Coordinates of C-alpha atoms in Angstrom, one line a residue:
X8 CA -0.1 -0.1 0.0
X9 CA 0.9 3.5 -0.5
X10 CA 3.2 4.9 2.1
X11 CA 3.9 1.2 3.5
X12 CA 7.5 1.4 3.4
X13 CA 7.4 4.6 6.0
X14 CA 5.0 3.0 8.3
X15 CA 6.7 -0.7 8.4
X16 CA 10.1 1.2 9.4
X17 CA 9.7 0.8 13.3
X18 CA 8.3 -2.5 12.7
X19 CA 11.4 -3.7 10.3
X20 CA 13.5 -2.6 13.3
X21 CA 11.8 -4.9 15.7
X22 CA 12.0 -7.8 13.3
X23 CA 15.8 -7.3 13.2
X24 CA 16.2 -6.8 17.0
X25 CA 18.8 -9.1 18.8
X26 CA 16.4 -9.8 21.6
X27 CA 13.7 -12.4 20.9
X28 CA 11.3 -10.6 23.4
X29 CA 11.4 -7.5 21.0
X30 CA 10.4 -9.3 17.8
X31 CA 6.8 -9.3 16.9
X32 CA 4.7 -12.0 18.3
X33 CA 3.7 -13.3 14.9
X34 CA 2.8 -12.7 11.2
X35 CA -0.7 -11.1 12.2
X36 CA 1.2 -8.2 13.9
X37 CA 3.1 -7.7 10.9
X38 CA 0.3 -8.0 8.5
X39 CA -1.9 -5.4 10.8
X40 CA 0.9 -2.7 10.6
X41 CA 1.1 -3.1 6.8
X42 CA -2.9 -3.2 6.3
X43 CA -3.9 -0.6 9.1
X44 CA -1.0 1.4 9.5
X45 CA -1.4 3.9 12.2
X46 CA -4.6 2.4 13.2
X47 CA -3.0 -1.1 14.1
X48 CA -2.4 -1.8 17.7
X49 CA 1.4 -1.5 17.2
X50 CA 1.4 2.1 15.9
X51 CA -1.0 2.9 18.8
X52 CA 1.5 1.7 21.5
X53 CA 4.2 3.4 19.6
X54 CA 2.1 6.7 19.8
X55 CA 1.6 6.1 23.5
X56 CA 5.2 5.5 24.3
X57 CA 6.9 8.1 22.2
X58 CA 6.2 11.1 24.6
X59 CA 7.9 9.0 27.7
X60 CA 10.8 8.0 25.5
X61 CA 11.4 11.4 24.4
X62 CA 11.3 12.7 28.0
X63 CA 13.8 10.1 29.2
X64 CA 16.2 10.9 26.4
X65 CA 15.8 14.4 27.4
X66 CA 16.7 13.5 31.0
X67 CA 19.8 11.5 29.8
X68 CA 21.2 14.2 28.0
X69 CA 21.4 16.5 31.1
X70 CA 22.6 13.5 33.3
X71 CA 26.3 13.9 34.3
X72 CA 27.8 10.4 33.7
X73 CA 28.5 8.8 36.9
X74 CA 28.7 5.2 38.0
X75 CA 27.8 5.7 41.7
X76 CA 24.5 4.8 43.5
X77 CA 21.9 7.5 44.6
X78 CA 21.6 7.5 48.1
X79 CA 19.5 9.3 50.8
X80 CA 18.0 12.6 50.3
X81 CA 14.5 11.5 51.9
X82 CA 13.8 15.0 52.9
X83 CA 14.8 16.7 49.6
X84 CA 12.9 14.0 47.7
X85 CA 9.8 14.8 49.6
X86 CA 10.0 18.6 49.0
X87 CA 10.4 17.9 45.2
X88 CA 7.0 15.6 45.3
X89 CA 5.4 18.4 47.2
X90 CA 6.4 20.8 44.3
X91 CA 5.2 18.4 41.5
X92 CA 1.9 17.9 43.4
X93 CA 1.6 21.7 43.9
X94 CA 1.9 22.2 40.2
X95 CA -0.7 19.6 39.3
X96 CA -3.2 21.0 42.0
X97 CA -2.9 24.7 41.8
X98 CA -1.1 25.5 38.5
X99 CA 2.3 26.6 37.6
X100 CA 4.7 26.4 40.4
X101 CA 8.8 26.9 40.4
X102 CA 11.3 25.5 42.7
X103 CA 15.0 26.5 42.8
X104 CA 17.5 23.8 43.8
X105 CA 20.5 25.3 45.0
X106 CA 23.7 24.3 46.8
X107 CA 27.3 24.6 46.3
X108 CA 29.2 22.6 43.5
X109 CA 29.8 19.1 44.5
X110 CA 26.7 18.6 46.8
X111 CA 24.8 16.5 44.5
X112 CA 22.0 19.0 43.6
X113 CA 21.8 18.0 39.9
X114 CA 22.1 14.2 41.0
X115 CA 19.1 14.8 43.2
X116 CA 17.1 16.2 40.3
X117 CA 18.2 13.4 38.0
X118 CA 16.9 10.9 40.2
X119 CA 13.7 12.3 41.5
X120 CA 12.7 13.5 37.7
X121 CA 13.8 9.9 36.4
X122 CA 11.3 8.5 39.4
X123 CA 8.7 10.8 37.9
X124 CA 9.1 9.5 34.5
X125 CA 8.5 6.1 35.6
X126 CA 5.8 6.5 38.1
X127 CA 3.7 9.3 36.9
X128 CA 1.2 9.0 34.1
X129 CA 1.0 11.9 31.7
X130 CA 4.2 13.6 32.4
X131 CA 6.0 15.7 30.0
X132 CA 9.8 16.5 30.6
X133 CA 11.6 19.4 29.0
X134 CA 15.2 20.2 30.0
X135 CA 18.2 22.3 29.0
X136 CA 21.3 24.2 30.3
X137 CA 21.4 28.0 30.4
X138 CA 23.9 29.5 27.8
X139 CA 26.8 30.7 29.9
X140 CA 28.9 32.0 26.7
X141 CA 29.5 35.3 25.9
X142 CA 27.0 36.9 23.6
X143 CA 24.2 34.6 24.8
X144 CA 20.6 35.7 23.7
X145 CA 18.5 36.7 26.5
X146 CA 15.9 34.1 25.8
X147 CA 18.5 31.1 25.6
X148 CA 17.9 28.1 26.3
X149 CA 14.2 28.5 25.5
X150 CA 14.0 28.4 21.8
X151 CA 16.1 25.0 21.8
X152 CA 13.9 23.5 24.4
X153 CA 10.6 24.4 22.4
X154 CA 12.0 23.1 19.5
X155 CA 13.1 19.8 21.0
X156 CA 9.3 19.4 22.5
X157 CA 7.9 20.3 19.0
X158 CA 10.0 17.9 17.1
X159 CA 11.9 15.4 19.6
X160 CA 15.0 14.0 18.2
X161 CA 14.8 15.5 14.7
X162 CA 17.2 18.3 15.1
X163 CA 20.6 16.7 15.9
X164 CA 22.5 19.6 15.6
X165 CA 21.0 21.3 12.5
X166 CA 18.3 23.7 11.8
X167 CA 15.1 22.2 11.2
X168 CA 13.1 23.2 7.7
X169 CA 10.7 25.9 8.6
X170 CA 7.8 24.3 7.2
X171 CA 8.5 21.5 9.5
X172 CA 8.2 23.8 12.6
X173 CA 4.9 25.1 11.1
X174 CA 3.3 22.0 10.8
X175 CA 4.2 20.8 14.4
X176 CA 3.2 24.3 15.8
X177 CA -0.2 24.0 14.0
X178 CA -0.5 20.4 15.7
X179 CA 0.4 21.2 19.2
X180 CA -0.5 24.6 19.3
X181 CA -3.3 25.1 17.0
X182 CA -5.8 25.9 20.0
X183 CA -3.3 28.2 21.7
X184 CA -2.3 30.4 18.6
X185 CA -4.2 31.9 15.8
X186 CA -2.2 31.7 12.4
X187 CA -0.5 34.9 12.6
X188 CA 0.8 33.8 16.3
X189 CA 2.1 30.6 15.1
X190 CA 4.1 32.4 12.3
X191 CA 5.5 34.6 14.7
X192 CA 6.5 31.8 16.9
X193 CA 8.1 29.9 14.2
X194 CA 10.2 33.1 13.1
X195 CA 11.3 33.3 16.8
X196 CA 12.5 29.7 16.9
X197 CA 13.7 29.0 13.1
X198 CA 17.5 29.8 12.8
X199 CA 16.5 31.3 9.3
X200 CA 14.2 33.9 10.8
X201 CA 14.4 37.2 8.8
X202 CA 13.3 39.5 11.8
X203 CA 14.2 40.0 15.3
X204 CA 11.1 39.7 17.6
X205 CA 10.8 42.0 20.3
X206 CA 11.4 41.0 24.0
X207 CA 7.9 41.4 25.2
X208 CA 6.5 39.5 22.1
X209 CA 8.9 36.4 22.9
X210 CA 8.0 36.3 26.2
X211 CA 4.3 36.2 25.3
X212 CA 4.8 33.9 22.5
X213 CA 7.2 31.3 24.7
X214 CA 4.9 31.5 27.8
X215 CA 1.7 30.6 26.0
X216 CA 3.5 27.7 24.2
X217 CA 4.7 26.2 27.6
X218 CA 1.4 26.6 29.3
X219 CA -0.2 25.1 26.1
X220 CA 2.0 22.1 26.7
X221 CA 1.0 21.8 30.2
X222 CA -2.7 22.1 29.2
X223 CA -2.4 19.4 26.2
X224 CA 0.0 16.9 27.5
X225 CA -0.5 16.9 31.3
X226 CA 2.0 17.9 33.6
X227 CA 5.2 19.4 32.2
X228 CA 8.5 19.4 34.4
X229 CA 11.0 22.1 32.8
X230 CA 14.1 21.8 34.2
X231 CA 17.0 24.3 33.5
X232 CA 20.5 23.5 35.0
X233 CA 22.8 26.8 35.8
X234 CA 19.5 28.6 35.9
X235 CA 21.5 31.7 37.5
X236 CA 22.8 32.5 34.1
X237 CA 19.3 32.9 32.6
X238 CA 18.7 36.0 30.4
X239 CA 16.4 38.8 31.2
X240 CA 13.7 37.3 28.3
X241 CA 13.9 33.7 30.0
X242 CA 13.3 35.2 33.5
X243 CA 10.6 37.0 32.1
X244 CA 8.9 33.9 30.6
X245 CA 9.1 32.3 34.1
X246 CA 7.4 34.7 36.0
X247 CA 4.8 34.9 33.0
X248 CA 4.0 31.4 33.3
X249 CA 3.7 31.4 37.2
X250 CA 0.7 33.9 36.8
X251 CA -1.0 31.0 34.8
X252 CA -4.2 29.6 35.8
X253 CA -5.3 26.2 37.4
X254 CA -5.4 23.6 34.8
X255 CA -1.6 24.5 33.6
X256 CA 0.2 22.2 35.5
X257 CA 3.6 23.2 34.9
X258 CA 6.4 22.7 37.3
X259 CA 10.1 24.9 36.8
X260 CA 12.9 23.2 38.3
X261 CA 15.7 25.6 38.4
X262 CA 19.1 24.0 39.2
X263 CA 21.9 26.4 40.2
X264 CA 24.8 27.3 42.6
X265 CA 23.0 30.2 44.1
X266 CA 19.1 31.7 44.0
X267 CA 18.1 34.5 41.7
X268 CA 19.3 37.9 43.4
X269 CA 16.8 39.6 41.0
X270 CA 13.3 39.3 39.9
X271 CA 12.3 36.9 42.8
X272 CA 9.8 34.2 41.6
X273 CA 6.7 33.3 43.6
X274 CA 8.1 29.8 44.1
X275 CA 10.4 28.3 46.8
X276 CA 13.8 27.4 47.1
X277 CA 15.4 24.0 48.0
X278 CA 18.8 24.3 49.5
X279 CA 21.0 21.2 49.1
X280 CA 23.7 20.8 51.6
X281 CA 26.0 17.6 51.8
X282 CA 24.9 14.3 52.9
X283 CA 24.0 13.6 56.2
X284 CA 26.5 11.3 58.3
X285 CA 24.9 8.0 57.6
X286 CA 23.9 8.7 54.2
X287 CA 27.7 9.6 53.4
X288 CA 29.0 6.4 54.9
X289 CA 26.5 4.4 53.1
X290 CA 27.5 6.1 49.9
X291 CA 31.1 5.7 50.1
X292 CA 30.6 2.2 51.2
X293 CA 28.8 1.4 47.9
X294 CA 32.0 2.5 46.1
X295 CA 34.0 -0.4 47.1
X296 CA 33.4 -3.9 46.1
X297 CA 34.5 -5.6 49.2
X298 CA 32.0 -5.3 52.4
X299 CA 34.3 -6.8 54.8
X300 CA 36.9 -3.9 54.0
X301 CA 34.0 -1.5 54.3
X302 CA 33.2 -2.7 57.6
X303 CA 36.4 -3.0 59.4
X304 CA 39.1 -0.7 57.3
X305 CA 37.0 1.9 55.6
X306 CA 34.1 3.1 57.9
X307 CA 36.1 4.9 60.1
X308 CA 37.9 6.8 57.3
X309 CA 34.4 7.6 56.0
X310 CA 33.3 8.9 59.1
X311 CA 36.4 11.1 59.5
X312 CA 36.2 12.3 55.6
X313 CA 32.2 13.3 56.5
X314 CA 33.6 16.1 58.8
X315 CA 36.3 17.0 56.5
X316 CA 34.4 17.2 53.3
X317 CA 31.1 18.5 55.0
X318 CA 29.4 15.7 53.7
X319 CA 29.8 16.6 50.0
X320 CA 29.9 13.6 47.8
X321 CA 32.2 15.0 45.1
X322 CA 34.7 15.6 47.3
X323 CA 34.7 12.2 48.5
X324 CA 34.8 10.8 44.9
X325 CA 37.6 13.1 44.2
X326 CA 39.7 12.1 46.9
X327 CA 39.4 8.2 46.3
X328 CA 40.1 9.0 42.5
X329 CA 43.5 10.6 43.5
X330 CA 44.3 7.4 45.7
X331 CA 43.8 5.2 42.6
X332 CA 45.7 7.7 40.7
X333 CA 48.8 7.6 43.0
X334 CA 48.5 3.6 43.2
X335 CA 47.3 3.4 46.9
X336 CA 43.8 2.1 45.9
X337 CA 42.9 -0.2 43.0
X338 CA 39.7 -0.5 40.7
X339 CA 36.9 2.0 39.6
X340 CA 34.0 3.5 41.4
X341 CA 31.7 1.0 42.5
X342 CA 34.4 -1.8 42.4
X343 CA 37.1 -0.2 44.1
X344 CA 39.4 -2.4 46.3
X345 CA 42.8 -3.1 47.8
X346 CA 43.3 0.2 49.8
X347 CA 46.9 0.5 50.8
X348 CA 47.6 0.1 54.6
X349 CA 49.3 3.3 54.6
X350 CA 46.4 5.4 54.2
X351 CA 45.3 6.6 57.5
X352 CA 42.8 9.4 56.2
X353 CA 41.0 10.9 53.1
X354 CA 42.1 14.1 52.3
X355 CA 40.3 16.9 49.9

């Protein structure tokens, strides 16, 4: 049938999968895809899974690669959960997650948002890092964030055709913008835009687009790392969305070294400090593969390090990596072993 090759692509990938569990259950499932296309059970499942898969990919792009296990943060996790519930119940909400580098504030957000994506229904996630380069535009990184939402996985470092953005804006935001407004939004997003929209126009367009996502796709979580570097327009967009009405479940998670000192938001601030004593010792123990070493030899070192490092997990990791480099410890994080008997303390 016409268009069958396009519809059959994802099914072909399943037919060639190495894992037998991912292959089609039988010939009928393959035949249904060819005959029914988007009306087949296979395509219905694909459509339902696509937003969640795109959201997980965005979170993975923000994650810092680390082999360590997430430990503790019971109180902080509860605060983030309450912020999400507030956005769902009462409308747009913002929480700033701030703390000194090395305390694990980004790792906390990785873990909690990852948990939400697994356990929460109808949750959209968008994420980006504020642009710290010289000459960054005052609206960054919101254009890239919105393009990724409209066309997930399609950009891959290149400009999208303007016509593609126009189609997706009409599909996702047809009830939010009229045709003239959609054209202005596409101009603001397209890298080949021939006009420079005013800041107030950008604030209005981006705010309404994000609120439109929250209204149509369910709860939308927008995380921005290094948020203290956000420009004026991006901050104005956050302020504007926070005046949104109930029925627009939008949560801003703003992660940075420090809270905003200008234009305070109507939100809350979660200050992340070092791990408490028991969690720090548990975290450090899980970096080693030998439990007997953990109990007898390592635990006194970790208890002392908790005071020296103020409970900061990154300081502990860097200290252990230095020992590996100097030959006093063997292995990798999560499987460290053979701690030299000469090591009496862990130094920053």
